[in-house]
mmCIF file of C-alpha atoms in Angstrom:
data_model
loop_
_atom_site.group_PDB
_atom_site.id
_atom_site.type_symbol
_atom_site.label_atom_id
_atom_site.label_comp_id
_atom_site.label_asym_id
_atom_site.label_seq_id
_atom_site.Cartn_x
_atom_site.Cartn_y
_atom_site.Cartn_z
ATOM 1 C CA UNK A 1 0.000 0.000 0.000
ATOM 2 C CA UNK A 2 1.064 3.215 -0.656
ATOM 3 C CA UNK A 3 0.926 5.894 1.671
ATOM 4 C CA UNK A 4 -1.924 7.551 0.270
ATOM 5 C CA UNK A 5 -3.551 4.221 0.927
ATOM 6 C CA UNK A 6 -4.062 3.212 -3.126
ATOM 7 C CA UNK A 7 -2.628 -0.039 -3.935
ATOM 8 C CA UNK A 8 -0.486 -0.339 -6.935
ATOM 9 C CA UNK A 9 -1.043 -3.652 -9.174
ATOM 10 C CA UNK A 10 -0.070 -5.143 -12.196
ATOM 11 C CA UNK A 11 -3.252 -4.253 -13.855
ATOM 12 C CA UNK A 12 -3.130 -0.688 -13.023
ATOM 13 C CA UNK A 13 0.505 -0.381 -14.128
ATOM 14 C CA UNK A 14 -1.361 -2.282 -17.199
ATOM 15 C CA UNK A 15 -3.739 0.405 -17.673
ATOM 16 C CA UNK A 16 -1.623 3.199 -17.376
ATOM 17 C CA UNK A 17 0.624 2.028 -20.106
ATOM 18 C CA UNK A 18 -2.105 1.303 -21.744
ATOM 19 C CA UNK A 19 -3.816 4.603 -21.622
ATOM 20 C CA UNK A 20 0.007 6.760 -22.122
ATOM 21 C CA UNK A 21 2.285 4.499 -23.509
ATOM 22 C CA UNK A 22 0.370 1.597 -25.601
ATOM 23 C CA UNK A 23 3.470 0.378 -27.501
ATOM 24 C CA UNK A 24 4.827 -1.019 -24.430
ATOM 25 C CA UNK A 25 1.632 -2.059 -22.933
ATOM 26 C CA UNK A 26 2.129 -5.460 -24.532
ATOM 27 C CA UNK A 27 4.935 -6.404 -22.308
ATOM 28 C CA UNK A 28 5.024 -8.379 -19.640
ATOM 29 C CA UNK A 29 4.921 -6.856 -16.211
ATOM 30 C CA UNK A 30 6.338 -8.682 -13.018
ATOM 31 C CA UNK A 31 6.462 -7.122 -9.365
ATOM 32 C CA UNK A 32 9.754 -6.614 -8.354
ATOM 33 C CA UNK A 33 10.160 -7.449 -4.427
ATOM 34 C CA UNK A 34 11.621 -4.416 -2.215
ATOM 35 C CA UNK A 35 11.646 -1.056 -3.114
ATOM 36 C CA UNK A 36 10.942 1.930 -0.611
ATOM 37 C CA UNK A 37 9.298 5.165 -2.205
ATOM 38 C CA UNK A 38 8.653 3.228 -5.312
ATOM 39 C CA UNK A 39 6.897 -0.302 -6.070
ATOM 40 C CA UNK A 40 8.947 -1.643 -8.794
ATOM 41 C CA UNK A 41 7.357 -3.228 -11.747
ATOM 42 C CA UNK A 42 9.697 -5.363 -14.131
ATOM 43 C CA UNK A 43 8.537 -4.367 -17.945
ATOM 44 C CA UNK A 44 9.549 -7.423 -20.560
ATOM 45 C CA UNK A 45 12.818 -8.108 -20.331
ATOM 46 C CA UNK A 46 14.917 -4.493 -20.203
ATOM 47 C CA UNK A 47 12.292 -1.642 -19.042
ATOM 48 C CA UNK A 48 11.235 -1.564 -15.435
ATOM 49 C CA UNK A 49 8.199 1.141 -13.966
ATOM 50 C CA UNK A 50 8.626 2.737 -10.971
ATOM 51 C CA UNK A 51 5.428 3.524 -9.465
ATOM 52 C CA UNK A 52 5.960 6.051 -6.603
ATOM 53 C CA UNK A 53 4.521 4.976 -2.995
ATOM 54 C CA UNK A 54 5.228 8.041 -0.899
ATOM 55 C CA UNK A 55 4.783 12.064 -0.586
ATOM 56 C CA UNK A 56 8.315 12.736 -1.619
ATOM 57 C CA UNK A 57 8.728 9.882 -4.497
ATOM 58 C CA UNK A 58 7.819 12.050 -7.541
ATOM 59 C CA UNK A 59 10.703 14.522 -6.442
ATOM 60 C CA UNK A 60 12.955 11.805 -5.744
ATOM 61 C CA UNK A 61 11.276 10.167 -9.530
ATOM 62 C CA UNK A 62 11.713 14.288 -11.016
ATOM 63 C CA UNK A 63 15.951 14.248 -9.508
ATOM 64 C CA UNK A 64 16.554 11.118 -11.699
ATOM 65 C CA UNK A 65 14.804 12.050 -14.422
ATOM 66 C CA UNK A 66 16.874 15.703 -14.746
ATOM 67 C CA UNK A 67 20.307 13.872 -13.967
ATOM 68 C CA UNK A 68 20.730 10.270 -14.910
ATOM 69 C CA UNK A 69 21.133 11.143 -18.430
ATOM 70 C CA UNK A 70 23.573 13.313 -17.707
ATOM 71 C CA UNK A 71 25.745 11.258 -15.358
ATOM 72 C CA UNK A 72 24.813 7.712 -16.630
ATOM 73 C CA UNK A 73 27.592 8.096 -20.348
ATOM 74 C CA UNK A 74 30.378 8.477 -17.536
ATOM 75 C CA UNK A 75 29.492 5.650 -15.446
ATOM 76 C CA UNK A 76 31.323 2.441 -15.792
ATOM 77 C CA UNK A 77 28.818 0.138 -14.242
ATOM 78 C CA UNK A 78 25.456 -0.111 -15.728
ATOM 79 C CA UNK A 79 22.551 2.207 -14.145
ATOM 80 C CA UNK A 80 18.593 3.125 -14.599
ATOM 81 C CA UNK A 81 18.011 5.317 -16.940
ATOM 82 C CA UNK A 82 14.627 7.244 -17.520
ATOM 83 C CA UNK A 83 12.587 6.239 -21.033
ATOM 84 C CA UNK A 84 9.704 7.011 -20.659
ATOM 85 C CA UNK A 85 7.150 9.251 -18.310
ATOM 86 C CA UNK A 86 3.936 8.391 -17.137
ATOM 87 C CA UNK A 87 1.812 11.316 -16.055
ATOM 88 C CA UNK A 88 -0.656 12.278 -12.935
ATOM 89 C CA UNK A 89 -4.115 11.017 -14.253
ATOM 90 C CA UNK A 90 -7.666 10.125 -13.223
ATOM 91 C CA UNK A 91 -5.949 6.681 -12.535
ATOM 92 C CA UNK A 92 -3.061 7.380 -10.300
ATOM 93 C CA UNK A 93 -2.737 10.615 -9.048
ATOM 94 C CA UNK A 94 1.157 11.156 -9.487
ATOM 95 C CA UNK A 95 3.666 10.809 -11.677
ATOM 96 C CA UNK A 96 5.780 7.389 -12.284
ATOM 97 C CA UNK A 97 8.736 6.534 -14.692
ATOM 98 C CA UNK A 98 9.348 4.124 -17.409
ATOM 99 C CA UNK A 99 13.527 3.390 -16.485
ATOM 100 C CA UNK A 100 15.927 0.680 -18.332
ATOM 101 C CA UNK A 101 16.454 -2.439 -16.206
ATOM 102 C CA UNK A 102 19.770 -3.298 -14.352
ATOM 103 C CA UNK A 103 20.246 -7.278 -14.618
ATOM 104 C CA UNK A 104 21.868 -8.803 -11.705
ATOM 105 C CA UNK A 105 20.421 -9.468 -8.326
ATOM 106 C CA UNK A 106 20.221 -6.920 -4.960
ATOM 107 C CA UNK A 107 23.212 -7.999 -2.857
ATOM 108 C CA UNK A 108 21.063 -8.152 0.151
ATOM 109 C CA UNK A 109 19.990 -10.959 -1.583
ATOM 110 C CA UNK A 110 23.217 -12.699 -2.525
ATOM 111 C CA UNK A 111 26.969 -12.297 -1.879
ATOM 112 C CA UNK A 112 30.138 -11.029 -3.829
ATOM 113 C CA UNK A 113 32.584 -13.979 -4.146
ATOM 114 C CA UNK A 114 35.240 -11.922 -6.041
ATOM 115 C CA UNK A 115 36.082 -9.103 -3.381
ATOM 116 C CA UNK A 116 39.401 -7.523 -5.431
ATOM 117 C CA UNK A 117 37.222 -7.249 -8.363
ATOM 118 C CA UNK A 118 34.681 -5.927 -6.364
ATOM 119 C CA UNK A 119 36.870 -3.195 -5.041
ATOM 120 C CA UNK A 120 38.287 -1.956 -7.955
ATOM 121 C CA UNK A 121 35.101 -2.199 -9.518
ATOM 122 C CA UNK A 122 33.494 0.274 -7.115
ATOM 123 C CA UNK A 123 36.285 2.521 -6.647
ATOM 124 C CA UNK A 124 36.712 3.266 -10.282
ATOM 125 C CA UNK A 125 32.602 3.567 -10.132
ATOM 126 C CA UNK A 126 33.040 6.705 -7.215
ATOM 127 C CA UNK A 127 35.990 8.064 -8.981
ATOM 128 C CA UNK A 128 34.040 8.410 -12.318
ATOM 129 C CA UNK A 129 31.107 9.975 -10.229
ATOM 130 C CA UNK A 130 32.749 11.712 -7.529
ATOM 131 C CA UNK A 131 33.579 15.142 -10.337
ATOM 132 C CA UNK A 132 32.542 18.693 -9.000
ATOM 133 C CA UNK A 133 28.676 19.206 -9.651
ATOM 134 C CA UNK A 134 27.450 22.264 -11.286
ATOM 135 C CA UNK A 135 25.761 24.896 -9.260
ATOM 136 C CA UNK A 136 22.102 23.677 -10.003
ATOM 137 C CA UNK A 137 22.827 20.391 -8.798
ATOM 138 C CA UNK A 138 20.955 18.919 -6.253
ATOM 139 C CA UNK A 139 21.385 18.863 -2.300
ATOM 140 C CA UNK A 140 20.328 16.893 0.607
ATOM 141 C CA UNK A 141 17.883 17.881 3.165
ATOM 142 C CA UNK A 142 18.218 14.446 5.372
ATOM 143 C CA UNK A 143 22.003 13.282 4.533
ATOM 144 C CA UNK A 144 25.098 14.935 3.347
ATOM 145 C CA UNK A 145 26.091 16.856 6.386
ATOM 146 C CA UNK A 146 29.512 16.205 8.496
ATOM 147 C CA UNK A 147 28.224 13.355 11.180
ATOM 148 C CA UNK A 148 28.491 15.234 14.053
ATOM 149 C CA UNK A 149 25.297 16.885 12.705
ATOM 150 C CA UNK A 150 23.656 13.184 12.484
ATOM 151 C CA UNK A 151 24.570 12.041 16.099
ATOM 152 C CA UNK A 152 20.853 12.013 16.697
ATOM 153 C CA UNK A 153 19.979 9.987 14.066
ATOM 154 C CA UNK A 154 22.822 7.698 15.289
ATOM 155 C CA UNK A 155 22.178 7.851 19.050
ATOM 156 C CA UNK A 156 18.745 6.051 17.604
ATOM 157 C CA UNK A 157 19.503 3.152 16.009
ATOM 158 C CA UNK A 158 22.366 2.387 18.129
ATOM 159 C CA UNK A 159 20.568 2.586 21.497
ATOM 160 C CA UNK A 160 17.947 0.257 19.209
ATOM 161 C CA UNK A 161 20.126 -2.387 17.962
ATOM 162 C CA UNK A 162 23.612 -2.196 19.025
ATOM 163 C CA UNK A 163 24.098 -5.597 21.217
ATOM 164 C CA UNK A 164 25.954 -4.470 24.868
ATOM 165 C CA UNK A 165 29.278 -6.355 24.313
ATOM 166 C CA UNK A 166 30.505 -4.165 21.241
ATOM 167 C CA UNK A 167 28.799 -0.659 21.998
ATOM 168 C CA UNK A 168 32.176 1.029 22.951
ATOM 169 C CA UNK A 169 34.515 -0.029 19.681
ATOM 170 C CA UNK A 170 30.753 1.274 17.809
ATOM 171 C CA UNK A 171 30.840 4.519 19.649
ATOM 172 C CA UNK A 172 34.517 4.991 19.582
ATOM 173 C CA UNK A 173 33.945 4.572 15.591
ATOM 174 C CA UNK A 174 31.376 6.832 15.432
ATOM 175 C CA UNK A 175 33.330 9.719 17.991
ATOM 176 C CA UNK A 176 36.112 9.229 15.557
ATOM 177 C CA UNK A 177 33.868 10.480 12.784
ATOM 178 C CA UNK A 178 32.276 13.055 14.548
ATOM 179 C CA UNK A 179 36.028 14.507 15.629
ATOM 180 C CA UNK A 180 37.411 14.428 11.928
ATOM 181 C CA UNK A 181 37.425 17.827 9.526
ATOM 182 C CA UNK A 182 34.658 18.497 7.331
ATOM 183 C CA UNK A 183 35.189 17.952 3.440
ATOM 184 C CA UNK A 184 36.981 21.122 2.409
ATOM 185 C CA UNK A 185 36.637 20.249 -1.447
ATOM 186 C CA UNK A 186 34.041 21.262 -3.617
ATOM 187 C CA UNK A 187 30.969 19.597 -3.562
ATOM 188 C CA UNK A 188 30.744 16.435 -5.312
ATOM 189 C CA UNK A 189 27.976 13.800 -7.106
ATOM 190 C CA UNK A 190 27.232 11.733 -4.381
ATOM 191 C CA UNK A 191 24.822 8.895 -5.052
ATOM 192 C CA UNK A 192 23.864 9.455 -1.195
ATOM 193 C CA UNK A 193 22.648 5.753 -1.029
ATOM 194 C CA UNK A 194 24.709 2.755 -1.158
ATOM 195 C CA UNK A 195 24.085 -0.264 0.643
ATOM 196 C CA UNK A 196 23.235 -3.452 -0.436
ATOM 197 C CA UNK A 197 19.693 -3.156 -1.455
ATOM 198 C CA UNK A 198 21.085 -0.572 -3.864
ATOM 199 C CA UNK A 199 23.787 -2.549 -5.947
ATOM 200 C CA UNK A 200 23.344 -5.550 -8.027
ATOM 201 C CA UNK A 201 25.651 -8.316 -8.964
ATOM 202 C CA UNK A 202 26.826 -10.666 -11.350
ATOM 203 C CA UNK A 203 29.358 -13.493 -11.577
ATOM 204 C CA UNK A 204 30.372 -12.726 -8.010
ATOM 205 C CA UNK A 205 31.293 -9.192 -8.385
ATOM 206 C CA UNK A 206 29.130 -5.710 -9.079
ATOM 207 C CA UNK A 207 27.577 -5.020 -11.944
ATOM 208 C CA UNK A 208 25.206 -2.127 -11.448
ATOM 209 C CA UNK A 209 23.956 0.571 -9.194
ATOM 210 C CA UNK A 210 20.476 1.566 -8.859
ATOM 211 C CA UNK A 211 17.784 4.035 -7.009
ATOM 212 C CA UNK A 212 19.493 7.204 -7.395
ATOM 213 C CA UNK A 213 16.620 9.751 -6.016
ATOM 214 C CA UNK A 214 18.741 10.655 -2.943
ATOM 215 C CA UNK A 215 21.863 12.107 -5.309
ATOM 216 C CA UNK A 216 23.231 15.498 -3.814
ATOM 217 C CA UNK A 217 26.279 17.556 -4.329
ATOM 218 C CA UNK A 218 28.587 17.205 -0.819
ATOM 219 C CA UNK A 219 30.872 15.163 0.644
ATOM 220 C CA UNK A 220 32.295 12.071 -1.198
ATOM 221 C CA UNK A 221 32.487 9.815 2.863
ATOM 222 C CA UNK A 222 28.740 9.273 2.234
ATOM 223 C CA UNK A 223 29.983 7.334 -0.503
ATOM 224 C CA UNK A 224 32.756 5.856 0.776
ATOM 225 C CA UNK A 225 31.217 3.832 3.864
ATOM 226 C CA UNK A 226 29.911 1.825 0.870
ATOM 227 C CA UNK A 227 33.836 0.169 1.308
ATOM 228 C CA UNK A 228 32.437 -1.112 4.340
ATOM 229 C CA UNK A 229 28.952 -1.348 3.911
ATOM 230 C CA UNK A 230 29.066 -3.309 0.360
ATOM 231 C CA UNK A 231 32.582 -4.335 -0.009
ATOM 232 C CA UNK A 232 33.129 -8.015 1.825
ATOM 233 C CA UNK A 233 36.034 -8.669 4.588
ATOM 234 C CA UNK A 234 39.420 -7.514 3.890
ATOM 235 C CA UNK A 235 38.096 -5.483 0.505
ATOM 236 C CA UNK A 236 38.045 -2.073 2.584
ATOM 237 C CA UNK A 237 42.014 -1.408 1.796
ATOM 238 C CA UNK A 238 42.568 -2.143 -1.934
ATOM 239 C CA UNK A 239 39.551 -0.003 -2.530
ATOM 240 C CA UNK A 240 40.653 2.857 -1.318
ATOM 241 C CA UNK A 241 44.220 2.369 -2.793
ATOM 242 C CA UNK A 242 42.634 2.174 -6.125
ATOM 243 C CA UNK A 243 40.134 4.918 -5.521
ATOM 244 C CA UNK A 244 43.246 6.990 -4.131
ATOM 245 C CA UNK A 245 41.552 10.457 -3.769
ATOM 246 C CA UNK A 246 40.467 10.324 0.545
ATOM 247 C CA UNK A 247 42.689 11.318 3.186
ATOM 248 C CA UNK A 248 42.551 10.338 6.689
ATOM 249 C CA UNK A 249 40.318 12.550 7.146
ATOM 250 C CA UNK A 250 37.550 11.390 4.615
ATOM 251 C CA UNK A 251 38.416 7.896 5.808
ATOM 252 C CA UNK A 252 37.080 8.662 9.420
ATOM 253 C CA UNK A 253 34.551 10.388 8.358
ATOM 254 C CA UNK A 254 33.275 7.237 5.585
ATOM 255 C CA UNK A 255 34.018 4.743 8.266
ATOM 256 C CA UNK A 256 31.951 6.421 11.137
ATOM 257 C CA UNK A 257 28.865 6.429 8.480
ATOM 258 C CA UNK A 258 29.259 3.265 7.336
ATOM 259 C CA UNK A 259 28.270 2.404 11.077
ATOM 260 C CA UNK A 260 25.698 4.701 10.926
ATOM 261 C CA UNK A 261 24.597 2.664 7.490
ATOM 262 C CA UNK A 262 25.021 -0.169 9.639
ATOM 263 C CA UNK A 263 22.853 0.257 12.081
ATOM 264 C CA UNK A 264 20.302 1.825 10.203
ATOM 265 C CA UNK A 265 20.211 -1.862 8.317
ATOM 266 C CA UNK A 266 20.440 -4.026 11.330
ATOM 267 C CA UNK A 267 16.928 -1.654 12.017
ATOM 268 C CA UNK A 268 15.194 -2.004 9.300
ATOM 269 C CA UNK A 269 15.553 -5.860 9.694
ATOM 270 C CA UNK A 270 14.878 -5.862 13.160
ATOM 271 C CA UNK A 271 11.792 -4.258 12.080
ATOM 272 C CA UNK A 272 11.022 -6.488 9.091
ATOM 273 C CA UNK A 273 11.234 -9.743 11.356
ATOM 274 C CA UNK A 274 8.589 -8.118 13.739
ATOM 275 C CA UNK A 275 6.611 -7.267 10.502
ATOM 276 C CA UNK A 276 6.404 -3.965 11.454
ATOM 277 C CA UNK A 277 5.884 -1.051 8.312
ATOM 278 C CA UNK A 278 8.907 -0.477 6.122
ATOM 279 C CA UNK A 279 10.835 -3.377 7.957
ATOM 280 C CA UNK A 280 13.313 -5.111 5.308
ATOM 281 C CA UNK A 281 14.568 -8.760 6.493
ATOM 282 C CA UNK A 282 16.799 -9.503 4.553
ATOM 283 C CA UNK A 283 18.470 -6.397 5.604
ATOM 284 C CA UNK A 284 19.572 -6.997 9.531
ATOM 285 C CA UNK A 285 22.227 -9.679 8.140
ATOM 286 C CA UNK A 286 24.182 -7.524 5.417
ATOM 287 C CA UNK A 287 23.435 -4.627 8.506
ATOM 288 C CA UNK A 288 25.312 -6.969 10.754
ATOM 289 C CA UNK A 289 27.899 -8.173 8.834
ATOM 290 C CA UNK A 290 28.533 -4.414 7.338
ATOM 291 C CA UNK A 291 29.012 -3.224 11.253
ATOM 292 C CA UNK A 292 31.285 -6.191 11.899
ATOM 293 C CA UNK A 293 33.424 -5.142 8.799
ATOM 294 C CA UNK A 294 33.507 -1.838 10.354
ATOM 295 C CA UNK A 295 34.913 -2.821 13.658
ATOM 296 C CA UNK A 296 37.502 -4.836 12.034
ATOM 297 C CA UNK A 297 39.743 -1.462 11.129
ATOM 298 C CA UNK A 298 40.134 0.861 8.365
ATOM 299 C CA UNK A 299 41.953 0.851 5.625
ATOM 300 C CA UNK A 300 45.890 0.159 6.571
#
């Protein structure tokens, strides 16, 4: 159900193809598990809708829209990019997206077997993304600031999940963070996003990066933590050796949100195995196991 408490099914995606975009109405539409703001419909074998479920979807829908194009020829790894746009109407009140499909499946769902490949893989990913933005680009009302602006947010989860016997190496992570400089370079493309809902892969390494509504222009650690947060055990080093544009600083401030990330994950599946709103299962593992990469050290 969507928040405005209309539920989203194959045969209304049907009829609003149907009614906006009839050539593709003949394709075959498959609910894709997961998804957040947006129910996910697969569309034959390379489109996919995205059928917004909250207030601040279609601006999330409009910021991918403006900017994929434009970053998506740089990118190394395969990402969405917008096709087609499906407008408000007597059928669904707000606008959704016709996007190309990613192949590959949502690590939360599997594993990466090839961890150097990985790493370079995503490092040369960030570097190709991480440029200066242009003035117009977007910024970040809920991330993107230095973390000792988030402590609140991480105070939360970690008095919610954080089991007793490692709180102090978390915290001492996280005051780490909070104690570094801010960024000092110009603001950045940041996908804003990455954990492992968020990245697909293939042959045991990554192959694509989707959901890119909460892109801003900031600081490049949001992106970073992903070393942690996506990368397996031991990956954390060679990725930033290949990335080779954060200094210590940037380091402490990626590593303290990637336990941030962490914990946020180890939530959400808290949540999902009570089957509370919103709660994602399959998340409180990769949460776990992120955190646990987190405590094992930085890059040496």
């Amino acid at each position: 159900m969507t928040d405005s408490g209309m539920e989203i099914t194959a045969d209304l995606v049907h009829a609003l193809l149907l009614e906006q975009h009839p050539d593709l109405a003949g394709l075959t539409i498959r609910e894709v598990a997961g998804g957040w703001d947006n129910q996910q419909w697969r569309l034959g074998d390379e489109l996919a809708v995205r059928m917004p479920r909250t207030e601040r979807a279609p601006d999330l829908q409009r910021k991918e829209r403006r900017w994929l194009p434009v970053l998506a020829p740089r990118l190394p790894l395969q990402v969405p990019n917008p096709v087609r746009i499906g407008e408000p109407s007597a059928r669904f009140p707000r606008p959704w997206t016709v996007m190309t499909w990613v192949p590959g499946e949502p690590l939360d769902h599997t594993t990466i077997s090839r961890g150097a490949h990985a790493a370079d893989t995503l490092a040369h990913f960030l570097r190709a993304l991480h440029v200066e933005a242009p003035l117009e680009a977007p910024t970040s009302s809920d991330r993107g600031e230095h973390p000792e602006k988030c402590t609140d947010g991480f105070d939360h989860f970690f008095q919610a999940v954080v089991p007793g016997g490692i709180a102090d190496e978390v915290r001492a992570v996280w005051d780490e963070a909070v104690a570094a400089p801010e960024w000092e370079g110009p603001p950045v493309w940041v996908h804003g996003d990455l954990h492992p809902a968020n990245v697909v892969v293939s042959d045991g390494t990554l192959s694509g990066v989707i959901d890119f509504g909460d892109m801003f222009a900031g600081d490049p650690a949001w992106d970073l933590a992903a070393a942690w947060v996506i990368l397996p055990a031991g990956a954390a080093s060679r990725f930033f050796d290949v990335y080779a544009r954060a200094d210590e600083a940037t380091i402490r401030r990626a590593r303290g949100l990637a336990a941030l990330k962490s914990l946020f994950l180890m939530l959400m599946g808290q949540n999902g195995d009570r089957g509370l709103p919103g709660g994602k299962p399959t998340w409180g593992p990769a949460g776990r196991a992120a955190l646990d990469r987190v405590l094992s050290g930085g890059p040496t």
